[in-house]
Amino acid sequence: MLLPVMFSFFTAAGLWVVYFIAVEDEKITPLSSEYKRSESKSPPYISIAGNAPPASCVFSQVTNMAAFVGFILGVLRYLQLKPRVHKPWLNIGSLVALSLACFGMTLVGNFQLSNDEELHNIGTSMTFGLGTLFCWVQSFMTLKVNLRNEGRRAGIPRFLLSGAVTSCMLLYFALMAQRLHMHAARAQWALVMFFLTYLGTFAIEFRHYHFEIVCSDDQDPPLSLSESFSEVSEYQSDQL
């Protein structure tokens, strides 16, 4: 249950640390200020905040860790829904979408805007586009599967968050096209915070489940109880 909540909290905290480092180094204009093109500071986009060291070092670490844990969340969610969905392609497609979004996140963090703008923008499109698709699919599956009769309790907030994510993404690209950079940056930050909040809602269903990793050797047949006692006695005699 704590994994989605901790993921959302620490990822958001890490991104805000990147933001405050960039503001302190006077690399970007604060979100609360007005952007003036005559200034040497850049608009406070997340990518620009994490574009130069030392903020870029923290940004890469945050995005890599977030991509890894986000992928783990996607796998756990897939396993949770696997025995209950009647259309497995929807569950598989959701996992693929989030996996590619997480991969895009690593591109965003490891290829800074000033180093490889094209690859960085590809990663941004993958993260935002496929992440939004994942939100809508999971919202639909939440109501459809209705785990522990909590489908409406979790599904309605997820639909609202999916709408917020989509609205922020469309607003972000629209404002970017009009070169309203301060408003576009605010929409981008809101988009990321809504998306992290969405992933944190998986704690609602995860609290009812227990996940285990079982490792077994298929080559050796399982020991009977008498064989187990025999091995223990042989080990003790060897020690004596």
Short mmCIF file of C-alpha atoms in Angstrom, two decimals:
data_model
loop_
_atom_site.label_atom_id
_atom_site.label_comp_id
_atom_site.label_asym_id
_atom_site.label_seq_id
_atom_site.Cartn_x
_atom_site.Cartn_y
_atom_site.Cartn_z
CA MET A 1 0.00 0.00 0.00
CA LEU A 2 2.82 2.40 0.83
CA LEU A 3 4.68 1.91 -2.46
CA PRO A 4 2.39 4.08 -4.66
CA VAL A 5 2.15 6.78 -1.99
CA MET A 6 5.92 6.89 -1.41
CA PHE A 7 6.54 6.86 -5.16
CA SER A 8 4.30 9.88 -5.72
CA PHE A 9 5.61 11.80 -2.72
CA PHE A 10 9.34 11.29 -3.28
CA THR A 11 9.15 11.82 -7.05
CA ALA A 12 7.25 15.09 -6.58
CA ALA A 13 9.69 16.14 -3.84
CA GLY A 14 12.66 15.34 -6.07
CA LEU A 15 11.28 17.42 -8.95
CA TRP A 16 10.66 20.37 -6.66
CA VAL A 17 14.22 20.08 -5.36
CA VAL A 18 15.38 20.36 -8.98
CA TYR A 19 13.16 23.42 -9.41
CA PHE A 20 14.47 25.19 -6.30
CA ILE A 21 18.08 24.45 -7.23
CA ALA A 22 17.53 25.98 -10.67
CA VAL A 23 15.81 29.03 -9.15
CA GLU A 24 18.62 29.45 -6.63
CA ASP A 25 21.20 29.29 -9.43
CA GLU A 26 19.12 31.84 -11.38
CA LYS A 27 18.72 29.49 -14.33
CA ILE A 28 14.92 29.84 -14.50
CA THR A 29 12.25 32.36 -13.60
CA PRO A 30 10.17 31.38 -10.54
CA LEU A 31 6.67 30.10 -11.28
CA SER A 32 5.17 32.95 -9.27
CA SER A 33 6.89 35.61 -11.37
CA GLU A 34 6.36 36.96 -14.85
CA TYR A 35 8.73 35.91 -17.60
CA LYS A 36 10.54 38.68 -19.51
CA ARG A 37 12.40 37.79 -22.66
CA SER A 38 15.00 40.44 -21.97
CA GLU A 39 16.15 38.56 -18.86
CA SER A 40 18.89 35.94 -18.94
CA LYS A 41 16.66 33.49 -17.05
CA SER A 42 14.64 30.85 -18.90
CA PRO A 43 10.97 29.88 -18.41
CA PRO A 44 10.49 27.39 -15.54
CA TYR A 45 9.79 24.28 -17.61
CA ILE A 46 10.74 21.06 -15.85
CA SER A 47 13.18 20.15 -18.62
CA ILE A 48 14.89 23.55 -18.45
CA ALA A 49 15.09 23.38 -14.65
CA GLY A 50 16.97 20.09 -14.99
CA ASN A 51 19.06 21.18 -17.94
CA ALA A 52 22.29 22.30 -16.26
CA PRO A 53 24.31 20.99 -13.31
CA PRO A 54 23.92 20.63 -10.41
CA ALA A 55 20.15 20.46 -10.98
CA SER A 56 20.60 18.14 -13.98
CA CYS A 57 22.36 15.55 -11.78
CA VAL A 58 19.44 15.45 -9.36
CA PHE A 59 16.97 15.48 -12.26
CA SER A 60 18.55 12.43 -13.91
CA GLN A 61 18.56 10.51 -10.64
CA VAL A 62 14.93 11.39 -9.87
CA THR A 63 13.65 10.44 -13.32
CA ASN A 64 15.59 7.16 -13.43
CA MET A 65 14.33 6.08 -10.01
CA ALA A 66 10.79 7.20 -10.85
CA ALA A 67 10.87 5.27 -14.14
CA PHE A 68 12.02 2.10 -12.37
CA VAL A 69 9.48 2.25 -9.54
CA GLY A 70 6.74 3.32 -11.97
CA PHE A 71 7.43 0.23 -14.05
CA ILE A 72 7.22 -1.93 -10.90
CA LEU A 73 3.85 -0.35 -10.08
CA GLY A 74 2.65 -1.14 -13.59
CA VAL A 75 3.68 -4.80 -13.28
CA LEU A 76 2.01 -5.15 -9.87
CA ARG A 77 -1.17 -3.57 -11.20
CA TYR A 78 -1.11 -5.92 -14.20
CA LEU A 79 -0.75 -8.96 -11.91
CA GLN A 80 -3.52 -7.66 -9.67
CA LEU A 81 -6.00 -7.37 -12.54
CA LYS A 82 -4.84 -10.39 -14.59
CA PRO A 83 -7.14 -13.03 -13.04
CA ARG A 84 -10.17 -10.71 -13.07
CA VAL A 85 -10.25 -9.10 -16.52
CA HIS A 86 -12.19 -10.67 -19.38
CA LYS A 87 -10.24 -8.75 -22.03
CA PRO A 88 -6.53 -9.43 -21.35
CA TRP A 89 -5.42 -7.21 -24.24
CA LEU A 90 -6.66 -4.19 -22.33
CA ASN A 91 -4.57 -5.11 -19.29
CA ILE A 92 -1.53 -5.93 -21.44
CA GLY A 93 -1.91 -2.73 -23.44
CA SER A 94 -2.06 -0.72 -20.23
CA LEU A 95 1.18 -2.29 -19.00
CA VAL A 96 2.89 -1.66 -22.35
CA ALA A 97 1.75 1.98 -22.35
CA LEU A 98 3.13 2.63 -18.86
CA SER A 99 6.36 0.75 -19.62
CA LEU A 100 7.00 2.90 -22.69
CA ALA A 101 6.07 6.03 -20.73
CA CYS A 102 8.65 5.07 -18.09
CA PHE A 103 11.22 4.48 -20.80
CA GLY A 104 10.43 7.93 -22.17
CA MET A 105 11.01 9.29 -18.67
CA THR A 106 14.57 7.94 -18.73
CA LEU A 107 15.14 9.68 -22.08
CA VAL A 108 13.93 12.96 -20.58
CA GLY A 109 16.24 12.65 -17.59
CA ASN A 110 19.37 11.32 -19.28
CA PHE A 111 19.33 13.38 -22.48
CA GLN A 112 19.05 16.97 -21.37
CA LEU A 113 17.39 19.54 -23.59
CA SER A 114 20.67 21.28 -24.45
CA ASN A 115 22.47 18.04 -25.31
CA ASP A 116 19.96 16.22 -27.52
CA GLU A 117 16.75 18.20 -27.99
CA GLU A 118 15.16 15.77 -30.47
CA LEU A 119 15.60 12.69 -28.29
CA HIS A 120 14.56 14.66 -25.22
CA ASN A 121 11.33 15.75 -26.91
CA ILE A 122 10.62 12.19 -28.03
CA GLY A 123 10.90 11.10 -24.40
CA THR A 124 8.59 13.93 -23.32
CA SER A 125 5.97 12.91 -25.88
CA MET A 126 6.19 9.27 -24.80
CA THR A 127 5.88 10.13 -21.12
CA PHE A 128 2.96 12.54 -21.45
CA GLY A 129 1.10 10.82 -24.29
CA LEU A 130 1.34 7.20 -23.19
CA GLY A 131 1.04 8.17 -19.52
CA THR A 132 -2.27 9.88 -20.27
CA LEU A 133 -3.47 6.82 -22.21
CA PHE A 134 -2.56 4.63 -19.23
CA CYS A 135 -4.63 6.84 -16.92
CA TRP A 136 -7.78 6.57 -19.04
CA VAL A 137 -7.47 2.79 -19.53
CA GLN A 138 -6.89 2.19 -15.83
CA SER A 139 -9.84 4.41 -14.91
CA PHE A 140 -12.10 2.34 -17.15
CA MET A 141 -10.73 -0.95 -15.79
CA THR A 142 -11.17 0.25 -12.22
CA LEU A 143 -14.92 0.61 -12.70
CA LYS A 144 -15.17 -2.52 -14.82
CA VAL A 145 -13.33 -4.90 -12.48
CA ASN A 146 -14.62 -3.33 -9.24
CA LEU A 147 -12.10 -4.88 -6.85
CA ARG A 148 -13.52 -5.36 -3.35
CA ASN A 149 -16.56 -3.30 -4.41
CA GLU A 150 -14.36 -0.19 -4.46
CA GLY A 151 -14.67 0.45 -8.19
CA ARG A 152 -16.63 3.68 -7.84
CA ARG A 153 -14.62 4.83 -4.84
CA ALA A 154 -11.36 4.61 -6.81
CA GLY A 155 -12.70 4.95 -10.35
CA ILE A 156 -14.44 8.32 -10.10
CA PRO A 157 -11.38 10.16 -8.67
CA ARG A 158 -9.26 8.49 -11.36
CA PHE A 159 -11.56 9.68 -14.13
CA LEU A 160 -11.37 13.20 -12.70
CA LEU A 161 -7.59 13.01 -12.48
CA SER A 162 -7.40 11.61 -16.04
CA GLY A 163 -9.47 14.58 -17.22
CA ALA A 164 -7.16 16.95 -15.34
CA VAL A 165 -4.06 15.33 -16.85
CA THR A 166 -5.53 15.51 -20.36
CA SER A 167 -6.67 19.12 -19.94
CA CYS A 168 -3.24 20.19 -18.65
CA MET A 169 -1.49 18.41 -21.52
CA LEU A 170 -3.68 20.05 -24.18
CA LEU A 171 -3.34 23.40 -22.45
CA TYR A 172 0.41 22.97 -22.25
CA PHE A 173 0.81 22.38 -25.99
CA ALA A 174 -1.65 25.16 -26.85
CA LEU A 175 0.17 27.70 -24.68
CA MET A 176 3.52 26.55 -26.04
CA ALA A 177 2.29 27.20 -29.58
CA GLN A 178 1.30 30.74 -28.57
CA ARG A 179 4.66 31.27 -26.82
CA LEU A 180 2.97 31.96 -23.48
CA HIS A 181 5.81 30.27 -21.69
CA MET A 182 5.00 31.05 -18.06
CA HIS A 183 1.45 29.73 -18.36
CA ALA A 184 2.68 26.72 -20.34
CA ALA A 185 5.25 25.93 -17.63
CA ARG A 186 2.58 26.11 -14.93
CA ALA A 187 0.36 23.77 -16.95
CA GLN A 188 3.29 21.35 -17.30
CA TRP A 189 3.97 21.31 -13.57
CA ALA A 190 0.27 20.79 -12.86
CA LEU A 191 0.19 17.95 -15.40
CA VAL A 192 3.06 16.11 -13.70
CA MET A 193 1.60 16.60 -10.21
CA PHE A 194 -1.82 15.29 -11.32
CA PHE A 195 -0.15 12.28 -12.95
CA LEU A 196 1.84 11.46 -9.80
CA THR A 197 -1.32 11.83 -7.71
CA TYR A 198 -3.07 9.40 -10.05
CA LEU A 199 -0.39 6.75 -9.56
CA GLY A 200 -0.62 7.28 -5.82
CA THR A 201 -4.29 6.22 -5.88
CA PHE A 202 -3.27 2.61 -6.50
CA ALA A 203 -2.72 2.41 -2.76
CA ILE A 204 -6.51 2.05 -2.47
CA GLU A 205 -6.50 -1.42 -4.05
CA PHE A 206 -2.96 -2.42 -3.13
CA ARG A 207 -3.83 -2.35 0.57
CA HIS A 208 -5.96 -5.49 0.08
CA TYR A 209 -3.25 -7.51 -1.65
CA HIS A 210 0.01 -9.17 -0.75
CA PHE A 211 2.66 -9.68 -3.45
CA GLU A 212 5.40 -12.29 -3.12
CA ILE A 213 8.40 -13.34 -5.20
CA VAL A 214 8.83 -17.12 -5.10
CA CYS A 215 12.08 -18.70 -6.25
CA SER A 216 12.13 -22.47 -6.83
CA ASP A 217 14.40 -24.96 -8.60
CA ASP A 218 12.42 -26.98 -11.12
CA GLN A 219 15.21 -29.50 -11.68
CA ASP A 220 15.25 -31.01 -8.18
CA PRO A 221 12.06 -32.77 -7.02
CA PRO A 222 10.59 -31.52 -3.74
CA LEU A 223 11.87 -33.33 -0.65
CA SER A 224 9.53 -35.37 1.49
CA LEU A 225 9.36 -34.78 5.23
CA SER A 226 11.46 -37.90 6.02
CA GLU A 227 14.12 -36.87 3.49
CA SER A 228 14.28 -33.42 5.04
CA PHE A 229 14.84 -34.88 8.54
CA SER A 230 17.49 -37.21 7.12
CA GLU A 231 19.40 -34.31 5.56
CA VAL A 232 19.21 -32.33 8.80
CA SER A 233 20.56 -35.27 10.85
CA GLU A 234 23.40 -35.85 8.36
CA TYR A 235 24.32 -32.17 8.55
CA GLN A 236 24.35 -32.25 12.35
CA SER A 237 26.53 -35.38 12.45
CA ASP A 238 28.97 -33.79 10.01
CA GLN A 239 29.19 -30.74 12.24
CA LEU A 240 29.91 -32.95 15.28
#
